[in-house]
Coordinates of C-alpha atoms and ligand atoms in Angstrom, one line a residue:
X1 CA -19.1 98.8 -17.4
X2 CA -20.5 101.0 -14.6
X3 CA -24.2 100.1 -14.8
X4 CA -26.9 102.7 -13.7
X5 CA -27.3 101.8 -10.2
X6 CA -23.9 100.7 -9.4
X7 CA -22.1 102.0 -6.2
X8 CA -18.7 101.1 -4.2
X9 CA -19.1 100.7 -0.4
X10 CA -16.9 99.7 2.4
X11 CA -18.4 99.0 5.3
X12 CA -17.3 97.4 8.9
X13 CA -18.2 94.8 11.1
X14 CA -15.2 95.4 13.3
X15 CA -12.7 97.4 14.1
X16 CA -14.4 100.9 13.9
X17 CA -14.3 102.4 17.5
X18 CA -12.0 99.0 19.2
X19 CA -8.7 98.6 18.6
X20 CA -9.2 94.6 18.1
X21 CA -12.1 92.6 15.6
X22 CA -11.2 94.3 12.4
X23 CA -14.0 92.5 9.9
X24 CA -14.0 95.3 7.1
X25 CA -15.9 94.7 3.9
X26 CA -15.5 96.4 0.4
X27 CA -19.1 95.8 -2.1
X28 CA -19.9 96.6 -5.7
X29 CA -22.7 97.2 -7.8
X30 CA -26.4 98.1 -7.3
X31 CA -26.9 98.0 -3.8
X32 CA -29.4 94.9 -4.4
X33 CA -26.7 92.8 -5.0
X34 CA -23.8 93.6 -4.6
X35 CA -20.7 91.6 -4.3
X36 CA -18.0 91.5 -1.9
X37 CA -14.6 91.2 -0.6
X38 CA -14.2 90.7 2.9
X39 CA -10.6 91.9 4.2
X40 CA -9.5 91.0 8.3
X41 CA -11.8 88.4 10.2
X42 CA -9.9 89.2 13.6
X43 CA -10.4 88.5 16.9
X44 CA -10.1 91.2 20.7
X45 CA -9.3 89.9 23.6
X46 CA -12.9 89.4 26.7
X47 CA -12.0 91.7 29.0
X48 CA -13.5 90.3 33.2
X49 CA -16.6 91.8 32.5
X50 CA -16.7 88.8 30.5
X51 CA -16.0 85.7 32.8
X52 CA -15.4 82.5 31.4
X53 CA -15.1 84.2 27.5
X54 CA -11.6 84.2 25.9
X55 CA -12.3 85.9 22.6
X56 CA -14.6 88.0 21.2
X57 CA -15.9 87.6 17.2
X58 CA -17.3 89.8 15.2
X59 CA -20.8 88.6 14.3
X60 CA -20.6 88.3 10.7
X61 CA -24.3 88.0 9.8
X62 CA -25.2 89.7 7.8
X63 CA -22.0 89.0 5.6
X64 CA -24.0 85.3 5.8
X65 CA -26.7 86.4 4.2
X66 CA -24.5 87.4 1.4
X67 CA -22.0 84.8 0.7
X68 CA -23.8 83.9 -2.2
X69 CA -21.4 86.9 -3.6
X70 CA -18.8 87.3 -1.4
X71 CA -15.8 86.4 -3.9
X72 CA -13.2 86.3 -1.3
X73 CA -11.5 86.9 2.2
X74 CA -7.9 88.4 2.7
X75 CA -6.1 89.0 5.1
X76 CA -3.9 91.4 5.6
X77 CA -1.2 89.9 8.1
X78 CA -1.5 87.3 10.8
X79 CA -1.5 89.6 13.9
X80 CA -4.8 88.1 15.4
X81 CA -6.9 91.2 15.5
X82 CA -7.0 90.4 12.9
X83 CA -7.1 86.8 11.6
X84 CA -7.9 85.5 15.0
X85 CA -12.0 84.3 13.6
X86 CA -11.0 83.2 10.5
X87 CA -11.2 79.8 11.5
X88 CA -14.3 79.8 13.6
X89 CA -16.2 82.3 11.1
X90 CA -14.8 80.3 7.4
X91 CA -17.1 77.8 8.0
X92 CA -20.7 79.9 7.9
X93 CA -19.4 82.3 4.9
X94 CA -19.7 79.7 1.6
X95 CA -16.0 79.0 2.0
X96 CA -14.5 81.4 -0.1
X97 CA -10.7 81.7 -1.3
X98 CA -8.3 82.9 1.8
X99 CA -5.7 85.8 0.1
X100 CA -3.1 85.7 2.7
X101 CA 0.9 86.4 2.7
X102 CA 3.2 83.2 3.0
X103 CA 3.8 84.0 6.6
X104 CA 0.4 84.9 7.5
X105 CA -0.6 81.4 5.4
X106 CA 2.5 79.5 7.5
X107 CA 1.0 80.7 10.9
X108 CA -2.5 80.3 10.0
X109 CA -1.4 76.7 9.6
X110 CA 0.6 75.8 12.0
X111 CA -2.1 77.4 14.4
X112 CA -4.8 75.5 12.9
X113 CA -3.3 72.3 13.3
X114 CA -3.3 72.7 16.6
X115 CA -6.9 73.0 17.1
X116 CA -8.2 69.8 17.5
X117 CA -10.5 69.2 15.2
X118 CA -10.2 72.2 13.2
X119 CA -10.3 72.1 8.9
X120 CA -8.4 72.7 6.7
X121 CA -8.3 75.9 5.0
X122 CA -7.0 76.5 1.4
X123 CA -5.0 79.9 1.8
X124 CA -4.0 81.4 -1.3
X125 CA -0.8 82.7 -1.8
X126 CA -0.2 86.8 -1.8
X127 CA 3.2 88.8 -2.5
X128 CA 3.0 93.1 -3.3
X129 CA 2.5 93.7 -6.4
X130 CA 0.3 91.2 -7.3
X131 CA -3.1 92.0 -8.5
X132 CA -5.8 89.7 -7.3
X133 CA -8.5 89.7 -9.7
X134 CA -12.0 89.6 -8.0
X135 CA -14.2 90.5 -10.5
X136 CA -15.3 93.8 -10.1
X137 CA -12.6 94.6 -8.1
X138 CA -8.8 94.6 -8.9
X139 CA -7.2 94.1 -5.7
X140 CA -3.7 94.8 -5.5
X141 CA -1.3 93.8 -2.7
X142 CA 1.2 96.6 -1.3
X143 CA 4.0 95.8 1.3
X144 CA 4.0 98.0 4.2
X145 CA 6.3 97.4 8.1
X146 CA 4.7 96.8 11.6
X147 CA 5.5 95.0 14.4
X148 CA 5.1 91.3 12.5
X149 CA 6.5 90.3 9.4
X150 CA 4.8 90.7 5.5
X151 CA 1.9 92.8 6.7
X152 CA 0.4 94.2 3.5
X153 CA -1.8 97.5 2.6
X154 CA -4.7 96.8 -0.6
X155 CA -5.3 99.0 -3.6
X156 CA -9.3 97.7 -3.8
X157 CA -10.0 99.1 -7.4
X158 CA -13.5 99.2 -9.2
X159 CA -14.5 100.8 -12.2
X160 CA -16.2 103.6 -9.7
X161 CA -12.6 104.2 -8.0
X162 CA -10.1 103.1 -6.2
X163 CA -9.9 102.7 -2.2
X164 CA -6.3 102.2 0.3
X165 CA -6.9 99.5 3.1
X166 CA -4.1 101.3 4.8
X167 CA -3.9 98.2 7.3
X168 CA -1.8 98.2 10.0
X169 CA 1.9 100.4 8.8
X170 CA 4.4 102.1 10.5
X171 CA 7.6 103.9 8.3
X172 CA 10.4 102.0 9.0
X173 CA 13.5 102.1 6.5
X174 CA 15.4 99.1 8.4
X175 CA 12.6 96.5 9.3
X176 CA 15.0 93.7 10.6
X177 CA 13.0 91.7 9.5
X178 CA 9.8 91.9 7.2
X179 CA 9.2 94.3 4.3
X180 CA 9.6 98.2 4.2
X181 CA 6.1 100.4 3.5
X182 CA 6.2 101.1 -0.5
X183 CA 6.2 104.3 -0.6
X184 CA 6.9 104.4 -4.0
X185 CA 4.0 102.2 -5.4
X186 CA 1.2 104.3 -2.9
X187 CA 2.9 107.7 -4.5
X188 CA 2.3 105.5 -7.9
X189 CA -1.3 105.1 -6.7
X190 CA -2.3 108.6 -5.7
X191 CA -0.9 110.1 -9.4
X192 CA -3.6 107.3 -11.1
X193 CA -6.4 109.4 -8.5
X194 CA -7.6 107.4 -5.3
X195 CA -11.0 108.2 -3.3
X196 CA -10.7 107.1 -0.2
X197 CA -8.2 106.5 1.9
X198 CA -9.3 104.1 5.2
X199 CA -6.5 104.5 7.7
X200 CA -5.0 103.5 10.9
X201 CA -5.3 105.6 13.4
X202 CA -3.9 103.9 16.7
X203 CA -1.4 106.2 17.0
X204 CA -2.7 109.0 16.4
X205 CA -2.6 111.1 20.1
X206 CA 1.4 110.7 19.2
X207 CA 3.9 113.1 17.3
X208 CA 6.6 113.0 15.6
X209 CA 7.6 109.6 13.6
X210 CA 8.3 105.7 14.9
X211 CA 11.9 105.1 16.0
X212 CA 13.1 101.9 13.7
X213 CA 13.3 98.2 14.4
X214 CA 16.9 98.3 14.0
X215 CA 16.9 101.6 16.9
X216 CA 15.3 98.5 19.1
X217 CA 17.6 96.5 17.8
X218 CA 21.0 98.2 19.1
X219 CA 19.1 99.2 22.5
X220 CA 18.4 95.2 23.6
X221 CA 22.4 94.7 22.7
X222 CA 23.0 97.6 25.5
X223 CA 21.4 96.3 27.9
X224 CA 22.4 92.5 27.5
X225 CA 25.2 93.4 27.0
X226 CA 25.1 95.6 29.9
X227 CA 23.5 92.7 32.5
X228 CA 25.9 90.3 34.3
X229 CA 22.9 87.4 35.4
X230 CA 21.0 85.6 32.7
X231 CA 18.5 87.4 30.5
X232 CA 15.0 86.9 29.7
X233 CA 13.4 89.2 27.5
X234 CA 9.5 88.6 26.7
X235 CA 8.1 89.9 23.3
X236 CA 4.7 88.9 21.1
X237 CA 5.7 85.9 19.3
X238 CA 5.1 87.0 16.6
X239 CA 7.5 89.8 16.2
X240 CA 9.7 88.0 14.3
X241 CA 11.9 90.8 14.4
X242 CA 12.9 91.4 17.7
X243 CA 13.3 88.1 17.8
X244 CA 16.4 88.0 15.8
X245 CA 17.3 91.0 17.1
X246 CA 17.3 89.6 20.8
X247 CA 19.2 86.0 19.3
X248 CA 22.3 88.1 17.4
X249 CA 22.1 90.5 20.8
X250 CA 22.6 87.2 22.5
X251 CA 25.1 86.2 20.2
X252 CA 27.2 88.9 20.1
X253 CA 27.9 88.9 23.9
X254 CA 28.9 85.2 23.7
X255 CA 25.8 83.7 25.3
X256 CA 23.2 81.2 23.5
X257 CA 19.4 81.8 23.2
X258 CA 16.9 79.7 24.1
X259 CA 13.2 80.1 23.5
X260 CA 10.2 78.9 25.8
X261 CA 6.4 78.7 25.1
X262 CA 5.2 76.9 22.2
X263 CA 3.9 80.4 20.6
X264 CA 7.3 81.2 20.2
X265 CA 8.3 78.0 18.9
X266 CA 6.1 78.3 16.4
X267 CA 6.3 81.5 15.4
X268 CA 9.9 80.5 15.2
X269 CA 9.9 77.9 13.3
X270 CA 7.7 79.7 10.4
X271 CA 9.7 83.1 10.7
X272 CA 12.6 80.3 9.7
X273 CA 11.1 78.7 7.5
X274 CA 10.1 81.9 5.1
X275 CA 13.7 82.5 5.5
X276 CA 13.5 85.4 8.1
X277 CA 16.0 83.7 10.7
X278 CA 19.1 83.6 8.1
X279 CA 22.8 84.4 10.1
X280 CA 21.3 84.3 13.7
X281 CA 22.3 80.8 15.5
X282 CA 20.8 78.0 16.7
X283 CA 17.4 78.6 19.8
X284 CA 18.1 76.5 22.1
X285 CA 15.5 74.1 24.2
X286 CA 14.5 75.1 27.4
X287 CA 15.8 71.7 29.1
X288 CA 19.1 72.9 28.4
X289 CA 18.8 76.2 30.7
X290 CA 19.3 74.8 33.7
X291 CA 22.8 73.7 32.5
X292 CA 24.6 76.9 30.9
X293 CA 26.3 79.8 33.3
X294 CA 24.0 82.5 34.2
X295 CA 26.1 84.9 32.5
X296 CA 25.8 82.6 29.6
X297 CA 22.1 83.0 28.4
X298 CA 18.8 84.9 26.9
X299 CA 16.0 83.6 27.3
X300 CA 13.1 84.5 24.8
X301 CA 9.6 84.2 27.1
X302 CA 5.9 84.3 25.8
X303 CA 3.9 86.1 28.3
X304 CA 4.7 89.4 27.3
X305 CA 0.7 91.2 28.1
X306 CA 0.7 88.8 31.9
X307 CA -1.6 85.9 30.5
X308 CA -1.0 83.8 34.0
X309 CA -1.1 80.7 31.4
X310 CA 2.4 81.7 28.9
X311 CA 5.8 81.1 29.9
X312 CA 6.7 84.6 32.1
X313 CA 4.1 84.5 34.6
X314 CA 4.9 81.3 35.5
X315 CA 9.1 82.0 36.0
X316 CA 8.2 84.8 38.2
X317 CA 6.0 82.6 40.1
X318 CA 9.0 80.5 40.1
X319 CA 6.4 77.2 38.7
X320 CA 8.5 76.5 35.8
X321 CA 9.8 73.7 35.3
X322 CA 12.8 74.0 33.1
X323 CA 13.1 78.3 33.3
X324 CA 14.0 79.9 36.9
X325 CA 15.6 83.0 37.6
X326 CA 16.8 84.9 41.2
X327 CA 18.6 88.0 42.5
X328 CA 21.4 89.9 40.0
X329 CA 18.7 88.6 36.9
X330 CA 17.3 90.5 33.7
X331 CA 14.1 90.9 33.1
X332 CA 13.2 93.2 29.9
X333 CA 9.9 93.8 28.7
X334 CA 9.9 94.0 25.0
X335 CA 7.0 94.9 24.2
X336 CA 3.7 97.3 25.7
X337 CA 1.3 96.3 27.7
X338 CA -2.2 96.5 25.6
X339 CA -4.8 98.7 27.5
X340 CA -6.6 96.6 30.5
X341 CA -3.2 94.2 30.9
X342 CA -1.8 97.0 33.4
X343 CA -2.9 95.0 36.3
X344 CA -2.2 91.3 35.1
X345 CA 1.8 93.2 34.0
X346 CA 1.8 95.1 36.6
X347 CA 1.3 91.8 39.4
X348 CA 4.4 90.5 37.1
X349 CA 6.9 93.0 37.8
X350 CA 6.6 93.6 41.4
X351 CA 6.9 90.0 41.3
X352 CA 9.6 89.9 40.1
X353 CA 11.4 93.0 41.9
X354 CA 10.1 91.7 44.8
X355 CA 12.7 88.3 44.6
X356 CA 15.9 91.0 43.2
X357 CA 15.0 90.6 39.6
X358 CA 16.5 94.3 37.3
X359 CA 13.1 95.3 35.8
X360 CA 13.8 97.1 32.0
X361 CA 10.4 98.2 30.0
X362 CA 10.5 101.0 27.3
X363 CA 9.6 103.6 29.9
X364 CA 13.9 102.8 31.2
X365 CA 15.7 102.0 27.7
X366 CA 14.6 101.6 23.6
X367 CA 13.5 98.0 23.9
X368 CA 10.3 98.4 21.9
X369 CA 8.2 100.4 19.2
X370 CA 4.9 100.3 18.9
X371 CA 4.4 99.2 14.4
X372 CA 2.1 102.8 14.3
X373 CA 1.7 105.8 12.5
X374 CA 2.6 108.6 14.5
X375 CA 1.7 111.8 13.2
X376 CA 4.7 112.0 10.7
X377 CA 4.2 109.3 9.0
X378 CA 0.4 109.8 8.4
X379 CA 1.0 113.0 7.0
X380 CA 3.1 111.3 4.9
X381 CA 1.3 109.3 3.9
X382 CA -1.4 111.9 3.3
X383 CA 1.0 113.2 0.7
X384 CA 1.8 110.0 -0.9
X385 CA -1.8 109.2 -1.7
X386 CA -3.8 112.4 -1.9
X387 CA -7.0 111.0 -1.2
X388 CA -10.2 112.6 -1.8
X389 CA -11.2 111.8 1.2
X390 CA -10.4 110.2 4.2
X391 CA -12.2 106.7 6.5
X392 CA -10.3 106.4 10.0
X393 CA -10.2 103.0 11.0
X394 CA -8.0 100.8 13.8
X395 CA -9.1 102.9 16.9
X396 CA -11.1 103.6 19.5
X397 CA -13.5 106.7 19.6
X398 CA -11.5 108.8 20.9
X399 CA -8.8 108.0 18.9
X400 CA -11.2 107.6 15.6
X401 CA -12.1 111.2 15.9
X402 CA -8.6 112.6 16.8
X403 CA -7.4 111.2 13.4
X404 CA -10.3 113.6 11.4
X405 CA -9.5 116.4 13.2
X406 CA -5.1 115.5 12.5
X407 CA -6.9 114.7 9.0
X408 CA -8.9 117.5 7.9
X409 CA -5.8 119.8 9.2
X410 CA -2.8 118.8 6.8
X411 CA -4.4 118.9 3.8
X412 CA -6.9 116.0 3.7
X413 CA -10.2 117.7 1.9
X414 CA -12.9 116.0 4.1
X415 CA -13.1 112.9 6.0
X416 CA -16.8 110.8 6.5
X417 CA -16.5 109.1 9.5
X418 CA -18.0 105.6 10.2
X419 CA -18.3 103.6 12.9
X420 CA -19.5 99.1 12.8
X421 CA -22.3 98.2 10.6
X422 CA -22.4 101.4 8.7
X423 CA -23.0 101.2 4.8
X424 CA -20.4 104.1 3.1
X425 CA -20.4 104.5 -0.1
X426 CA -17.8 105.6 -1.5
X427 CA -18.2 106.7 -5.2
X428 CA -20.5 107.7 -7.3
X429 CA -20.7 111.6 -6.1
X430 CA -20.4 112.2 -2.5
X431 CA -19.2 109.9 0.6
X432 CA -22.2 109.1 2.8
X433 CA -23.0 106.7 4.7
X434 CA -26.3 105.3 3.0
X435 CA -27.4 102.0 5.2
X436 CA -26.6 100.6 8.4
X437 CA -25.8 96.4 8.5
X438 CA -26.5 94.5 11.2
X439 CA -22.9 94.0 13.4
X440 CA -22.4 93.3 16.8
X441 CA -20.3 90.3 18.9
X442 CA -19.8 86.5 19.3
X443 CA -17.9 85.7 22.1
X444 CA -15.8 82.1 21.9
X445 CA -17.2 80.7 25.4
X446 CA -15.1 77.3 25.6
X447 CA -15.5 75.1 21.8
X448 CA -18.8 76.8 21.5
X449 CA -19.9 80.7 20.1
X450 CA -22.6 82.6 21.5
X451 CA -24.4 85.9 20.7
X452 CA -24.6 88.7 23.0
X453 CA -28.2 88.0 22.9
X454 CA -27.4 83.8 24.7
X455 CA -28.4 84.0 29.0
X456 CA -25.5 82.5 29.7
X457 CA -22.3 85.7 29.6
X458 CA -24.8 87.7 32.0
X459 CA -26.0 85.3 34.2
X460 CA -22.1 84.9 34.7
X461 CA -21.7 88.2 35.2
X462 CA -24.7 87.7 38.2
X463 CA -23.2 84.3 39.8
X464 CA -19.9 86.4 40.2
X465 CA -21.9 89.4 41.3
X466 CA -23.8 87.9 43.6
X467 CA -24.3 84.2 43.8
X468 CA -26.8 81.9 43.3
X469 CA -29.1 80.5 45.9
X470 CA -31.0 76.5 44.7
X471 CA -34.9 75.7 47.1
X472 CA -35.5 72.2 46.4
X473 CA -39.1 71.3 47.7
X474 CA -41.4 68.6 47.3
X475 CA -45.2 69.0 47.9
X476 CA -48.3 65.9 48.0
X477 CA -51.2 66.2 45.1
X478 CA -52.8 68.2 48.4
X479 CA -50.4 71.3 48.3
X480 CA -48.9 70.1 51.9
X481 CA -44.9 69.7 52.2
X482 CA -43.1 66.3 51.8
X483 CA -40.1 66.1 53.8
X484 CA -37.4 69.5 54.4
X485 CA -36.9 71.7 52.0
X486 CA -33.9 71.5 50.8
X487 CA -30.8 74.6 50.7
X488 CA -28.0 75.3 49.0
X489 CA -26.3 78.4 48.3
X490 CA -22.9 79.6 46.6
X491 CA -21.3 82.6 46.6
X492 CA -23.2 84.4 49.3
X493 CA -21.5 85.1 52.4
X494 CA -22.5 83.0 55.8
X495 CA -23.8 85.3 57.5
X496 CA -25.1 89.3 57.9
X497 CA -23.6 92.6 59.6
X498 CA -25.6 91.4 62.9
X499 CA -24.4 88.0 62.8
X500 CA -27.5 85.9 61.1
X501 CA -27.0 83.4 58.8
X502 CA -28.1 83.7 55.2
X503 CA -28.4 80.0 55.5
X504 CA -31.2 80.6 58.3
X505 CA -32.8 83.7 57.0
X506 CA -33.6 81.9 53.6
X507 CA -35.1 78.4 55.2
X508 CA -37.4 81.4 57.4
X509 CA -38.6 83.1 54.4
X510 CA -39.1 79.6 52.4
X511 CA -41.1 78.6 55.6
X512 CA -43.0 81.8 55.7
X513 CA -44.3 81.9 52.0
X514 CA -45.4 78.0 52.0
X515 CA -47.3 78.7 55.7
X516 CA -48.5 82.4 54.0
X517 CA -50.5 80.7 50.4
X518 CA -53.6 78.4 50.9
X519 CA -53.6 74.7 49.9
X520 CA -55.2 76.2 46.4
X521 CA -52.3 77.8 45.7
X522 CA -49.6 76.0 46.5
X523 CA -51.2 73.0 43.6
X524 CA -49.6 75.1 41.4
X525 CA -45.8 74.6 41.6
X526 CA -45.1 77.4 38.8
X527 CA -47.4 79.8 41.0
X528 CA -45.5 79.1 44.4
X529 CA -41.5 78.5 42.5
X530 CA -42.2 82.1 41.3
X531 CA -43.2 83.1 45.2
X532 CA -40.5 81.7 46.8
X533 CA -38.4 83.1 44.5
X534 CA -39.0 86.3 45.0
X535 CA -39.1 86.0 48.9
X536 CA -35.5 84.3 48.6
X537 CA -34.4 87.0 46.7
X538 CA -35.9 89.8 48.9
X539 CA -34.5 88.5 52.4
X540 CA -31.4 88.2 51.3
X541 CA -30.9 91.3 49.5
X542 CA -32.9 93.2 52.6
X543 CA -29.5 91.8 54.6
X544 CA -26.5 92.1 52.0
X545 CA -27.4 94.5 50.0
X546 CA -27.7 91.9 47.0
X547 CA -29.9 90.6 45.1
X548 CA -28.6 85.9 44.1
X549 CA -29.5 84.3 41.6
X550 CA -32.9 81.9 42.8
X551 CA -33.8 79.1 41.2
X552 CA -36.2 77.2 42.9
X553 CA -37.5 73.6 42.2
X554 CA -40.9 72.2 43.2
X555 CA -41.5 68.2 42.9
X556 CA -45.3 67.5 43.1
X557 CA -45.2 63.9 44.6
Ligands
ZN601 ZN1 -1.3 94.5 13.6
ZN602 ZN1 -4.2 95.4 14.3

């Protein structure tokens, strides 16, 4: 039964306008009492502009206020941009059921066990063909190929029509490990009628169709076959098809396979439990590496994005306890560098080349393919599903806009452009943005989640840019200075262009302010603090061109 005021809406709280931090809501019911399902709960990785912050999480405040009507959280696949925020945000969401595939659930649980004090989250296993009974929703799970096993698209069915949420997908008839994209099921859903396609935009700028993981397996085998020294391969630990291909290529060329890095070991354990490593030789531990002849080893390493603490960076700096490389060895980057990581990856590649290591990337050999659909694959999805309209998702503004243009040229009658927080009415009537809800970002700062409004992050940015001056003075009740003022500076050069010491300048500025203040005013510590802070910052600024943070402590004794 459709109530007179019921509607079916989509609202992303992350993932529109950025690649990362996916969190999409589907709502059904009268606007004041909609019931919700949350699809994915992912993170983004923080850049250099957020010193000390590792991860960015979506701010789910809006959903926290509606948690009584949150029916379930469904995880489409185990990439961090889809599941990475679940552990931290789940306790705030009223503990609804969580659905994930066996591989995603296994990887999530093994990561959770590695977090000290993390509470167990019960995950209900879902498989392709399942229809999750989440009245008023019925959510059908559809297999898709991607760069991790067991990726899913979701058909979200309601009394007011069906939306298809593609998640991350590509077409790959020979995915090496995991599922193919179930085009028959998508076609059948298209025959039944689909309102909205919420679709991956990551590779909309690229023509043609993606190559298969099986093509990469051949490419890897060729490079490993030609190598004369040791071979190291770095890839995302969750890319089990790639790990499988590397291990089989090693076996084919008479080499042992060694795995290095905690994330790699965890992914291998879960993949083995899920049956994805059958026929693959046993992975040897890092300690065996040193005993194997140079032409009899392939080592799999974490750290393809230049992460400074991961195995590859430590090997490149010759800091790894077990694994070393030398002139004549080969390192294969079976990966693509995520925008923002180019400098870190470039530093590692240059370090390796400097040691005489032969570096192979996807620019010089077929050692990587993307897990996202190119234009030719998007066209096929449109033909299968034949939606009334499309909402571009999973992309930066440029990708989303390019997807809009491409879809309109390729038979999609209407495209709805939404950004995070927009409530898009999918049905009844024409699609429209009908509301906006609170959305934003949280920063994982050490073990604490802080909102953007917390001054800690902006203060740290200022500290990294212009340092800090601390001044402490003691005054007696009459306002007379007791003892000498104390100073400390951090992050400020020792002297200016003319050789004058900044500490001397600061000291002079402090005395000038104190001498200029009548005793009556000196009795007000707040006033003294403000006057000193102003004077110190402007003195340093006039000599340096930058204003540091300044802390002044006035003690009355
Ligand atoms: Zn993904
Ligand atoms: Zn993704």
